[in-house]
Short mmCIF file of C-alpha atoms in Angstrom, two decimals:
data_model
loop_
_atom_site.label_atom_id
_atom_site.label_comp_id
_atom_site.label_asym_id
_atom_site.label_seq_id
_atom_site.Cartn_x
_atom_site.Cartn_y
_atom_site.Cartn_z
CA MET A 1 -17.49 7.75 -36.56
CA SER A 2 -20.69 6.91 -34.64
CA GLN A 3 -19.03 5.11 -31.74
CA ILE A 4 -16.03 5.73 -29.54
CA THR A 5 -14.20 3.33 -27.25
CA THR A 6 -14.01 3.65 -23.47
CA ARG A 7 -10.35 4.60 -23.89
CA GLN A 8 -11.29 7.40 -26.27
CA ARG A 9 -14.07 8.46 -23.90
CA ASP A 10 -11.53 8.84 -21.09
CA LEU A 11 -9.30 10.89 -23.40
CA ILE A 12 -12.17 13.23 -24.28
CA GLN A 13 -13.04 13.64 -20.60
CA ILE A 14 -9.47 14.69 -19.74
CA LEU A 15 -9.39 17.23 -22.58
CA THR A 16 -12.85 18.55 -21.68
CA ASN A 17 -11.84 19.16 -18.06
CA SER A 18 -8.68 21.07 -19.02
CA ASN A 19 -8.43 24.72 -20.03
CA ASP A 20 -4.78 24.42 -21.06
CA ASN A 21 -2.74 22.55 -23.62
CA ILE A 22 -1.81 19.03 -22.52
CA GLY A 23 1.24 17.27 -23.93
CA ILE A 24 0.95 13.88 -25.63
CA SER A 25 3.28 12.28 -23.07
CA THR A 26 1.21 13.71 -20.21
CA LEU A 27 -1.98 12.29 -21.71
CA ALA A 28 -0.21 8.95 -22.12
CA ASP A 29 0.74 8.96 -18.42
CA TYR A 30 -2.82 9.82 -17.36
CA LEU A 31 -4.30 7.01 -19.45
CA GLY A 32 -1.59 4.40 -18.98
CA LEU A 33 -0.94 4.29 -22.73
CA SER A 34 1.97 4.86 -25.08
CA PRO A 35 2.27 8.25 -26.87
CA ARG A 36 1.61 6.44 -30.17
CA GLN A 37 -1.68 5.04 -28.82
CA VAL A 38 -2.73 8.52 -27.70
CA GLN A 39 -1.93 9.98 -31.13
CA TYR A 40 -3.98 7.24 -32.78
CA ASP A 41 -6.97 7.94 -30.53
CA LEU A 42 -6.72 11.69 -31.13
CA VAL A 43 -7.08 11.09 -34.87
CA GLN A 44 -10.07 8.82 -34.20
CA ILE A 45 -11.97 11.25 -31.95
CA ARG A 46 -11.53 14.31 -34.19
CA PRO A 47 -14.57 13.53 -36.45
CA TRP A 48 -16.69 12.55 -33.41
CA LEU A 49 -15.94 15.92 -31.81
CA GLY A 50 -16.44 17.74 -35.12
CA LYS A 51 -20.03 16.49 -35.38
CA ARG A 52 -20.69 18.26 -32.09
CA GLY A 53 -19.12 21.52 -33.18
CA ILE A 54 -15.94 21.02 -31.16
CA THR A 55 -12.48 21.46 -32.66
CA LEU A 56 -9.42 19.47 -31.67
CA VAL A 57 -6.38 21.76 -31.71
CA MET A 58 -3.00 19.99 -31.88
CA LYS A 59 0.10 22.20 -31.68
CA PRO A 60 3.44 20.41 -32.23
CA GLY A 61 5.73 20.92 -29.24
CA VAL A 62 2.92 22.55 -27.24
CA GLY A 63 0.15 20.02 -26.77
CA VAL A 64 -3.53 19.32 -27.36
CA GLN A 65 -6.56 21.42 -26.49
CA LEU A 66 -10.25 21.49 -27.33
CA GLY A 67 -11.97 24.49 -28.88
CA ILE A 68 -15.05 24.18 -26.70
CA SER A 69 -17.50 26.48 -24.90
CA GLU A 70 -18.77 26.00 -21.34
CA VAL A 71 -22.18 24.97 -22.69
CA GLN A 72 -20.55 22.36 -24.93
CA LYS A 73 -18.54 21.05 -21.97
CA THR A 74 -21.75 20.41 -20.06
CA GLN A 75 -23.35 18.72 -23.07
CA ILE A 76 -20.33 16.49 -23.73
CA THR A 77 -20.01 15.49 -20.07
CA THR A 78 -23.68 14.50 -19.95
CA GLU A 79 -23.48 12.56 -23.22
CA LEU A 80 -20.38 10.62 -22.17
CA LEU A 81 -21.97 9.79 -18.83
CA HIS A 82 -25.19 8.36 -20.27
CA SER A 83 -24.28 7.18 -23.76
CA THR A 84 -24.73 3.50 -24.58
CA LYS A 85 -22.84 3.88 -27.87
CA ILE A 86 -19.42 3.46 -26.32
CA GLN A 87 -17.44 0.40 -27.31
CA LEU A 88 -15.19 -1.31 -24.78
CA VAL A 89 -11.82 -2.32 -26.23
CA LEU A 90 -9.50 -4.10 -23.81
CA THR A 91 -5.74 -4.01 -24.13
CA PRO A 92 -3.84 -7.34 -23.95
CA GLN A 93 -2.72 -6.53 -20.39
CA GLN A 94 -6.28 -5.76 -19.32
CA ARG A 95 -7.52 -9.06 -20.75
CA GLN A 96 -4.70 -10.94 -19.06
CA GLN A 97 -5.47 -9.40 -15.68
CA LEU A 98 -9.14 -10.34 -15.98
CA ILE A 99 -8.21 -13.89 -16.97
CA LEU A 100 -5.80 -14.16 -14.02
CA PHE A 101 -8.53 -13.04 -11.64
CA LEU A 102 -10.88 -15.62 -13.14
CA PHE A 103 -8.41 -18.49 -12.61
CA LEU A 104 -7.44 -17.36 -9.09
CA THR A 105 -11.07 -17.24 -7.96
CA SER A 106 -12.26 -20.40 -9.72
CA ASP A 107 -11.74 -23.97 -8.52
CA GLU A 108 -13.17 -25.49 -11.68
CA ALA A 109 -11.59 -25.94 -15.10
CA ILE A 110 -12.32 -23.14 -17.57
CA ILE A 111 -12.92 -24.02 -21.21
CA LEU A 112 -11.57 -22.00 -24.11
CA ASN A 113 -15.02 -21.25 -25.53
CA HIS A 114 -16.07 -19.68 -22.23
CA LEU A 115 -13.09 -17.31 -22.31
CA THR A 116 -13.79 -16.26 -25.90
CA TYR A 117 -17.44 -15.63 -25.00
CA VAL A 118 -16.94 -13.55 -21.83
CA LEU A 119 -14.13 -11.51 -23.40
CA GLN A 120 -15.61 -11.29 -26.92
CA VAL A 121 -12.33 -12.05 -28.68
CA SER A 122 -11.04 -14.84 -30.94
CA ARG A 123 -9.61 -18.20 -29.85
CA THR A 124 -6.24 -17.16 -31.26
CA THR A 125 -6.19 -14.06 -29.06
CA ILE A 126 -7.10 -16.07 -25.95
CA LEU A 127 -4.46 -18.72 -26.64
CA LYS A 128 -1.83 -15.99 -26.91
CA ASP A 129 -3.01 -14.50 -23.60
CA LEU A 130 -2.81 -17.93 -21.97
CA GLU A 131 0.88 -18.17 -22.86
CA PHE A 132 1.49 -15.15 -20.62
CA ILE A 133 -0.86 -16.56 -17.96
CA GLU A 134 1.05 -19.84 -17.83
CA ILE A 135 4.40 -18.05 -17.36
CA TRP A 136 2.89 -15.84 -14.64
CA PHE A 137 1.77 -18.89 -12.66
CA GLN A 138 5.04 -20.75 -13.23
CA GLN A 139 6.96 -17.83 -11.70
CA ARG A 140 4.88 -18.35 -8.55
CA GLU A 141 5.36 -22.12 -8.55
CA ILE A 142 1.74 -22.74 -9.48
CA ARG A 143 1.00 -25.42 -12.07
CA PHE A 144 -1.13 -24.34 -15.02
CA LEU A 145 -2.90 -27.41 -16.36
CA ARG A 146 -4.08 -27.78 -19.96
CA LYS A 147 -6.57 -30.63 -20.09
CA PRO A 148 -7.70 -31.69 -23.59
CA ASN A 149 -11.51 -31.61 -23.93
CA PHE A 150 -11.73 -30.40 -20.34
CA GLY A 151 -10.22 -26.93 -20.14
CA PHE A 152 -7.59 -25.00 -18.19
CA GLN A 153 -7.04 -25.04 -14.44
CA ILE A 154 -4.46 -24.08 -11.81
CA ASP A 155 -3.07 -26.62 -9.35
CA CYS A 156 -1.80 -25.19 -6.06
CA SER A 157 -2.37 -25.19 -2.31
CA GLU A 158 -5.10 -23.03 -0.80
CA LYS A 159 -2.41 -20.85 0.82
CA GLN A 160 -0.69 -20.31 -2.54
CA ARG A 161 -3.99 -19.37 -4.17
CA ARG A 162 -4.90 -16.82 -1.51
CA GLU A 163 -1.47 -15.22 -1.34
CA SER A 164 -1.18 -15.00 -5.13
CA LEU A 165 -4.63 -13.43 -5.34
CA ALA A 166 -3.85 -10.92 -2.57
CA LEU A 167 -0.54 -9.84 -4.10
CA PHE A 168 -2.14 -9.62 -7.55
CA LEU A 169 -5.03 -7.46 -6.32
CA TRP A 170 -2.65 -5.28 -4.28
CA GLY A 171 -1.96 -3.53 -7.57
CA ASN A 172 1.77 -2.77 -7.39
CA SER A 173 3.04 -5.63 -9.53
CA GLU A 174 5.68 -4.83 -12.14
CA ASP A 175 3.93 -7.30 -14.47
CA PHE A 176 1.37 -4.69 -15.52
CA GLU A 177 1.88 -1.04 -16.43
CA SER A 178 -1.71 -0.15 -15.50
CA PRO A 179 -3.18 -2.46 -12.83
CA LEU A 180 -6.94 -2.97 -12.98
CA PHE A 181 -7.09 -3.46 -9.21
CA GLN A 182 -5.71 -1.40 -6.35
CA MET A 183 -6.27 -0.99 -2.63
CA SER A 184 -6.86 2.43 -1.05
CA HIS A 185 -8.19 3.71 2.27
CA LEU A 186 -10.85 5.75 0.49
CA ASP A 187 -12.28 3.13 -1.87
CA GLY A 188 -11.13 -0.18 -0.45
CA LEU A 189 -10.49 -2.51 -3.40
CA TRP A 190 -10.79 -0.34 -6.52
CA PHE A 191 -11.64 -1.84 -9.93
CA ALA A 192 -10.78 0.16 -13.04
CA PHE A 193 -13.92 -0.95 -14.94
CA GLN A 194 -16.45 -0.65 -12.14
CA ASP A 195 -18.36 1.97 -14.18
CA ASP A 196 -18.38 -0.17 -17.35
CA VAL A 197 -19.38 -3.57 -15.99
CA GLU A 198 -22.47 -3.80 -18.20
CA LYS A 199 -20.33 -3.70 -21.36
CA LEU A 200 -18.72 -7.13 -20.97
CA GLU A 201 -19.76 -10.25 -19.08
CA ILE A 202 -16.33 -10.87 -17.55
CA LEU A 203 -16.39 -7.34 -16.09
CA ALA A 204 -19.78 -7.96 -14.50
CA ASN A 205 -18.61 -11.29 -13.05
CA THR A 206 -15.40 -9.77 -11.72
CA ASN A 207 -17.23 -6.85 -10.12
CA SER A 208 -19.73 -9.22 -8.51
CA ILE A 209 -16.95 -11.15 -6.75
CA LEU A 210 -15.21 -7.94 -5.66
CA LYS A 211 -18.44 -6.76 -4.04
CA GLU A 212 -18.47 -9.96 -1.99
CA PHE A 213 -14.99 -9.08 -0.72
CA ASN A 214 -16.34 -5.78 0.70
CA THR A 215 -12.88 -4.62 1.74
CA ARG A 216 -14.11 -1.27 3.08
CA ARG A 217 -16.07 -3.12 5.76
CA VAL A 218 -13.10 -5.35 6.54
CA ILE A 219 -10.86 -2.30 7.10
CA ARG A 220 -12.99 -1.57 10.18
CA ARG A 221 -12.28 -5.08 11.45
CA VAL A 222 -8.55 -4.43 11.21
CA THR A 223 -8.82 -1.18 13.17
CA PHE A 224 -10.77 -3.18 15.77
CA ALA A 225 -7.78 -5.53 15.99
CA GLU A 226 -5.47 -2.56 16.60
CA ALA A 227 -7.60 -1.47 19.55
CA GLN A 228 -7.65 -4.98 21.00
CA LEU A 229 -3.91 -5.56 20.58
CA GLY A 230 -2.86 -2.13 21.83
CA GLY A 231 -0.86 -0.96 18.82
CA ARG A 232 -1.04 0.46 15.31
CA PHE A 233 -0.23 -1.18 11.99
CA THR A 234 1.34 0.83 9.19
CA ASP A 235 -1.21 2.26 6.74
CA ASP A 236 -0.19 -0.24 4.05
CA ALA A 237 -0.45 -3.10 6.54
CA VAL A 238 -4.04 -2.11 7.37
CA LEU A 239 -4.94 -2.27 3.68
CA TYR A 240 -3.12 -5.54 3.10
CA LEU A 241 -4.71 -7.23 6.12
CA SER A 242 -8.12 -6.03 4.93
CA LEU A 243 -7.50 -7.60 1.54
CA VAL A 244 -6.17 -10.85 3.02
CA PHE A 245 -9.10 -11.21 5.43
CA ALA A 246 -11.66 -10.34 2.72
CA ILE A 247 -10.23 -13.08 0.47
CA GLN A 248 -10.15 -15.47 3.42
CA ALA A 249 -13.83 -14.89 4.24
CA TYR A 250 -14.75 -15.38 0.57
CA ARG A 251 -12.88 -18.70 0.35
CA VAL A 252 -14.07 -19.98 3.74
CA ASN A 253 -17.65 -19.25 2.68
CA GLN A 254 -16.99 -21.59 -0.24
CA LYS A 255 -15.78 -24.28 2.19
CA LYS A 256 -12.17 -23.94 1.00
CA TYR A 257 -9.85 -24.25 3.99
CA LEU A 258 -6.16 -23.85 4.76
CA ASP A 259 -3.93 -26.54 6.16
CA PHE A 260 -1.24 -25.71 8.74
CA PRO A 261 0.90 -28.02 10.93
CA GLU A 262 -0.79 -28.72 14.27
CA ASN A 263 2.20 -27.44 16.25
CA GLU A 264 1.94 -24.00 14.61
CA VAL A 265 -1.80 -23.78 15.30
CA LYS A 266 -1.15 -24.85 18.91
CA TRP A 267 1.59 -22.20 19.28
CA VAL A 268 -0.75 -19.43 18.09
CA LYS A 269 -3.63 -20.62 20.29
CA GLU A 270 -1.43 -20.12 23.35
CA ARG A 271 -0.79 -16.45 22.50
CA PRO A 272 -2.99 -13.45 23.48
CA VAL A 273 -3.52 -12.65 19.79
CA TRP A 274 -5.73 -15.75 19.51
CA VAL A 275 -8.61 -14.04 21.33
CA THR A 276 -8.51 -11.10 18.93
CA ALA A 277 -8.27 -13.40 15.90
CA ARG A 278 -11.33 -15.32 17.07
CA GLN A 279 -13.30 -12.08 17.51
CA ILE A 280 -12.34 -10.93 14.01
CA SER A 281 -13.44 -14.25 12.49
CA LYS A 282 -16.94 -13.74 13.89
CA LYS A 283 -17.04 -10.25 12.38
CA LEU A 284 -15.85 -11.39 8.94
CA ILE A 285 -18.79 -13.78 8.50
CA THR A 286 -21.81 -12.53 10.39
CA ASP A 287 -23.78 -15.80 10.25
CA PRO A 288 -24.02 -16.73 13.98
CA TYR A 289 -24.16 -20.44 13.11
CA PHE A 290 -21.03 -20.43 10.97
CA GLU A 291 -18.18 -22.41 12.53
CA TRP A 292 -14.59 -21.33 11.84
CA THR A 293 -11.87 -23.96 11.97
CA ASP A 294 -8.96 -23.45 14.35
CA THR A 295 -6.62 -23.39 11.36
CA GLU A 296 -8.44 -20.44 9.79
CA ILE A 297 -8.50 -18.53 13.08
CA ALA A 298 -4.79 -19.28 13.45
CA TYR A 299 -4.21 -17.81 9.97
CA ILE A 300 -5.83 -14.54 11.09
CA ALA A 301 -3.60 -14.48 14.17
CA MET A 302 -0.47 -15.22 12.12
CA GLN A 303 -1.21 -12.37 9.74
CA LEU A 304 -1.86 -9.93 12.61
CA ILE A 305 1.55 -10.49 14.20
CA SER A 306 3.47 -10.73 10.91
CA VAL A 307 2.71 -7.42 9.18
CA PRO A 308 4.63 -4.17 9.74
CA ARG A 309 3.54 -1.91 12.57
CA ASN A 310 4.26 1.70 13.59
CA GLU A 311 5.22 0.98 17.17
CA ARG A 312 6.25 -1.79 19.51
CA TRP A 313 3.30 -3.75 20.81
CA PRO A 314 2.76 -5.00 24.37
CA GLY A 315 4.60 -8.28 24.78
CA ASP A 316 6.68 -7.91 21.61
CA LEU A 317 9.89 -8.71 23.45
CA ASP A 318 8.47 -11.77 25.19
CA ALA A 319 10.37 -13.78 22.60
CA GLY A 320 13.17 -13.91 25.16
CA ILE A 321 16.44 -12.28 26.19
CA GLN A 322 18.15 -13.49 23.02
CA LEU A 323 16.33 -10.83 21.00
CA ASN A 324 17.26 -8.14 23.51
CA GLN A 325 20.90 -9.16 23.26
CA ILE A 326 20.98 -9.11 19.47
CA ILE A 327 19.32 -5.67 19.44
CA ASP A 328 22.03 -4.43 21.84
CA GLN A 329 24.68 -5.70 19.43
CA LEU A 330 23.00 -4.03 16.47
CA MET A 331 22.86 -0.69 18.30
CA GLU A 332 26.60 -0.96 19.01
CA ILE A 333 27.31 -1.58 15.31
CA ILE A 334 25.31 1.50 14.28
CA ALA A 335 26.94 3.76 16.88
CA ASP A 336 30.47 2.57 16.00
CA ARG A 337 30.10 2.80 12.23
CA ASN A 338 28.59 6.29 12.35
CA GLY A 339 30.92 7.67 15.00
CA HIS A 340 27.94 8.84 17.06
CA PRO A 341 28.13 7.23 20.54
CA HIS A 342 24.80 8.81 21.49
CA LEU A 343 23.08 6.51 18.99
CA LEU A 344 23.74 3.59 21.33
CA ASN A 345 20.98 4.90 23.61
CA ASP A 346 18.65 6.36 20.98
CA PRO A 347 15.21 4.99 22.02
CA VAL A 348 13.54 5.78 18.68
CA LEU A 349 16.23 3.95 16.71
CA ARG A 350 16.11 0.96 19.04
CA GLU A 351 12.34 0.75 18.80
CA GLY A 352 12.53 1.05 15.02
CA ILE A 353 14.93 -1.90 14.80
CA VAL A 354 12.67 -3.94 17.08
CA ILE A 355 9.44 -3.26 15.19
CA HIS A 356 11.09 -4.15 11.88
CA THR A 357 12.70 -7.33 13.21
CA ILE A 358 9.81 -8.97 15.05
CA PRO A 359 7.28 -9.10 12.17
CA ALA A 360 10.05 -10.39 9.89
CA LEU A 361 10.69 -13.24 12.34
CA PHE A 362 7.02 -14.18 12.35
CA ARG A 363 6.79 -14.02 8.54
CA LYS A 364 9.71 -16.43 8.44
CA LYS A 365 8.14 -18.71 11.05
CA PHE A 366 4.81 -18.99 9.22
CA GLN A 367 6.16 -18.61 5.65
CA LEU A 368 3.93 -15.61 4.90
CA LEU A 369 4.35 -13.09 2.09
CA TYR A 370 3.99 -9.31 2.28
CA PRO A 371 3.94 -6.78 -0.61
CA PHE A 372 6.83 -4.51 0.32
CA GLN A 373 7.23 -1.34 -1.72
CA SER A 374 10.60 0.19 -2.39
CA ASN A 375 11.04 3.72 -1.04
CA TYR A 376 13.75 4.54 -3.56
CA HIS A 377 14.33 3.78 -7.22
CA THR A 378 18.07 3.26 -6.77
CA GLU A 379 20.35 2.65 -3.84
CA ARG A 380 22.45 5.64 -4.90
CA GLN A 381 19.74 7.89 -3.50
CA MET A 382 20.54 6.56 -0.03
CA GLU A 383 23.51 7.60 2.08
CA THR A 384 26.25 5.04 1.29
CA LEU A 385 27.28 4.63 4.93
CA ASP A 386 23.67 4.14 6.02
CA MET A 387 23.09 1.47 3.37
CA GLU A 388 26.31 -0.34 4.30
CA THR A 389 25.41 -0.24 7.99
CA ALA A 390 21.86 -1.39 7.25
CA GLN A 391 23.23 -4.25 5.16
CA GLU A 392 25.43 -5.35 8.07
CA ILE A 393 22.43 -5.16 10.41
CA ILE A 394 20.36 -7.32 8.06
CA THR A 395 23.26 -9.78 7.72
CA ARG A 396 23.48 -10.15 11.50
CA ILE A 397 19.72 -10.68 11.75
CA SER A 398 19.84 -13.22 8.91
CA GLU A 399 22.64 -15.18 10.58
CA GLN A 400 21.00 -15.10 14.00
CA PHE A 401 17.45 -16.03 12.97
CA ASN A 402 17.90 -17.68 9.56
CA ILE A 403 15.77 -15.14 7.69
CA GLN A 404 16.50 -13.04 4.63
CA PRO A 405 14.57 -9.75 4.70
CA PRO A 406 13.86 -8.13 1.31
CA LEU A 407 15.77 -5.14 -0.08
CA GLU A 408 12.99 -2.83 1.09
CA GLU A 409 13.73 -3.77 4.70
CA ILE A 410 17.37 -2.81 4.20
CA GLU A 411 16.17 0.57 2.94
CA ASN A 412 13.89 0.96 5.97
CA ILE A 413 16.76 0.23 8.36
CA ALA A 414 18.91 2.76 6.46
CA LEU A 415 16.16 5.36 6.87
CA LEU A 416 16.00 4.68 10.61
CA ILE A 417 19.76 5.16 10.87
CA ARG A 418 19.66 8.39 8.85
CA ALA A 419 16.88 9.76 11.08
CA ALA A 420 18.87 8.86 14.22
CA VAL A 421 22.00 10.60 12.90
CA ILE A 422 19.94 13.71 12.14
CA ARG A 423 18.48 13.69 15.65
CA ASP A 424 21.98 13.35 17.07
CA ARG A 425 23.08 16.41 15.09
CA SER A 426 20.14 18.47 16.24
CA ASN A 427 22.04 20.17 19.07
CA HIS A 428 22.79 23.00 16.62
CA ILE A 429 19.10 23.96 16.84
CA GLY A 430 18.72 26.90 19.17
CA LYS A 431 15.49 27.74 20.91
CA VAL A 432 12.40 25.59 20.22
CA ILE A 433 9.03 27.03 21.23
CA VAL A 434 6.19 24.67 22.16
CA VAL A 435 2.64 26.05 21.94
CA CYS A 436 -0.07 23.91 23.56
CA PRO A 437 -3.17 25.91 24.59
CA SER A 438 -5.01 22.95 26.15
CA GLY A 439 -3.13 23.22 29.45
CA MET A 440 0.15 22.71 31.26
CA ALA A 441 -0.36 18.97 31.74
CA THR A 442 -0.72 18.39 28.00
CA ALA A 443 2.19 20.73 27.29
CA GLN A 444 4.49 18.87 29.70
CA LEU A 445 3.47 15.54 28.17
CA LEU A 446 4.36 16.85 24.72
CA ILE A 447 7.68 18.22 26.01
CA ALA A 448 8.50 14.84 27.58
CA ARG A 449 7.76 13.03 24.32
CA LEU A 450 9.81 15.50 22.30
CA ARG A 451 12.79 15.01 24.63
CA ALA A 452 12.40 11.23 24.48
CA HIS A 453 12.36 11.14 20.68
CA PHE A 454 14.77 14.05 20.07
CA PRO A 455 17.14 14.01 23.08
CA ARG A 456 19.58 16.42 21.41
CA LEU A 457 17.07 19.23 20.99
CA ASN A 458 18.03 22.11 23.27
CA LYS A 459 16.01 24.85 24.95
CA LEU A 460 12.49 23.47 24.68
CA GLU A 461 10.25 26.20 26.07
CA VAL A 462 6.48 26.30 26.52
CA VAL A 463 5.01 29.63 25.42
CA SER A 464 1.38 30.73 25.53
CA MET A 465 -0.47 31.67 22.37
CA ARG A 466 -0.70 35.27 23.58
CA ASP A 467 3.07 35.54 23.96
CA VAL A 468 3.61 34.03 20.53
CA MET A 469 1.28 36.53 18.92
CA GLN A 470 2.95 39.34 20.88
CA LYS A 471 6.24 38.55 19.12
CA GLN A 472 8.01 37.01 22.12
CA THR A 473 9.57 34.39 19.83
CA LEU A 474 12.08 36.35 17.76
CA ASP A 475 15.03 34.26 19.00
CA ALA A 476 13.36 30.89 18.28
CA ASN A 477 14.45 28.58 15.45
CA LEU A 478 11.36 26.41 15.47
CA ILE A 479 7.79 26.49 16.79
CA ILE A 480 6.00 23.21 17.52
CA THR A 481 2.28 23.71 18.06
CA THR A 482 -0.78 21.55 18.67
CA ILE A 483 -3.13 24.03 16.97
CA PRO A 484 -2.92 25.77 13.58
CA PHE A 485 -1.73 29.37 13.49
CA SER A 486 0.57 31.58 11.44
CA LEU A 487 2.98 34.45 12.04
CA PRO A 488 3.40 37.61 9.96
CA LYS A 489 4.99 37.01 6.54
CA HIS A 490 8.23 38.76 7.46
CA ASN A 491 8.80 36.24 10.27
CA ASN A 492 10.81 33.27 8.92
CA ILE A 493 10.37 30.93 11.89
CA THR A 494 9.26 27.44 10.85
CA ILE A 495 5.97 26.27 12.39
CA LEU A 496 5.18 22.55 12.68
CA GLN A 497 1.76 21.41 13.87
CA VAL A 498 1.69 18.10 15.78
CA HIS A 499 -0.71 15.98 17.81
CA PRO A 500 -0.37 16.39 21.62
CA LEU A 501 0.61 12.70 21.84
CA LEU A 502 3.32 13.15 19.18
CA LEU A 503 2.22 10.51 16.70
CA PRO A 504 4.63 8.65 14.35
CA GLU A 505 3.76 11.00 11.49
CA ASP A 506 4.70 13.97 13.72
CA ILE A 507 8.09 12.42 14.49
CA GLU A 508 8.62 11.94 10.76
CA LYS A 509 7.67 15.59 10.13
CA ILE A 510 10.17 16.92 12.69
CA THR A 511 12.88 14.55 11.46
CA ARG A 512 12.34 15.78 7.91
CA PHE A 513 12.72 19.39 9.08
CA LEU A 514 15.96 18.59 10.90
CA ASN A 515 17.23 16.69 7.86
CA ASN A 516 16.57 19.67 5.59
CA LEU A 517 18.24 21.97 8.09
CA ALA A 518 21.31 19.73 8.29
CA SER A 519 21.48 19.46 4.49
CA SER A 520 21.41 23.25 4.13
CA GLY A 521 24.40 23.53 6.42
CA LEU A 522 22.64 25.86 8.84
#
């Protein structure tokens, strides 16, 4: 065997980097393959490894391991990195994803011969892939046109094209076991074959378009929007906005524009978010002579106010007293159903309901999509009462505003309710020590925020670092600190480090601790 495939190369790399036995199922998970495919590849790579003096040891019920020295590891790693004798073999799902990307980014018809050439497969294989492609588009209400002697083409609005492309590139679709594309804060838009683009023309073409998106640069534009608007998006929302705006800039550069009703564009232009949207448009395309249409700027503004956020933004409740009244009613429902009257005035719960409701209203108004991810695999993992209460909350919101939030929003509301119940139970916590060496002003600010978010916490006491280290905390149940430190091993007091401003992730951390404490029955 003189050549190996890229899949087999990845398998060899995993085995080379491991000093222990690895199970077949574990290898399958790493590679996104079936156990049978892994077993097939193991048989194929054995002679290739043997020519290099490396043995492949397979122990039934134990796993797979290489008989390899450190010198051989270095040699193999170098060879795999620089070898040109590696054959790229795409799976059907990989081909289909590349074809989908090609159709979603192309406005012209694509002929069958072109697909066979760029993918290096037969016409029969491509025609079978196109059967899946057609169904995929039909499920999204996009027409897939087959034009004799002309080629294949999709027929949809510009908005449909952009949203379908964004959700596809988001990478969490259930259509594919191993997505080729995925968004992350570290890499921006990641492409699975970015290191193998020279092996196939369609990979090179795909990678070239992805480079034009430049999502890592666009992420900075989204954080600029946060600063201008005075709030923070959720982490996923930052990534999704970056992807949406990158696609938008790419399409606008090609003179492909959206079409929205004039009254919606006028409504957005009258809002403060318009100024921020206009500033972002100038940063997305740096050509000083490029003119953005009002519709495209409006689309930026619509997206900014329609994605999930971590906190209420200035002016969020300017929608009118009707929203305040419905939120009051929802708080009463939660307090009554849980038998916790204190929940009626829980500021964190109220804010959580508000910041989940307002973006949902805007998504309904502008008919925008968002790639929600489920927090749980089954509803049984949620507290039954919380899910029932959350369902009633969603029903009330649906009736009042004619929107139907997805299941994931019901789960989010249930999580908010669970966190509020835990906070309400937290009066069984004894003494809580707060350590904040930067000064009394900062310490008092932190204390105030803790009391606002956890009103049932008792005996919050500021203690200096010296007193903590001198064991003046033996009667404390919890230490909340703004700097890292540890106590002697025999001391079982829990230490939680937080930011002086008590950020959302800090609130989640404390809530999780209280939840675990309540679950343990302490």
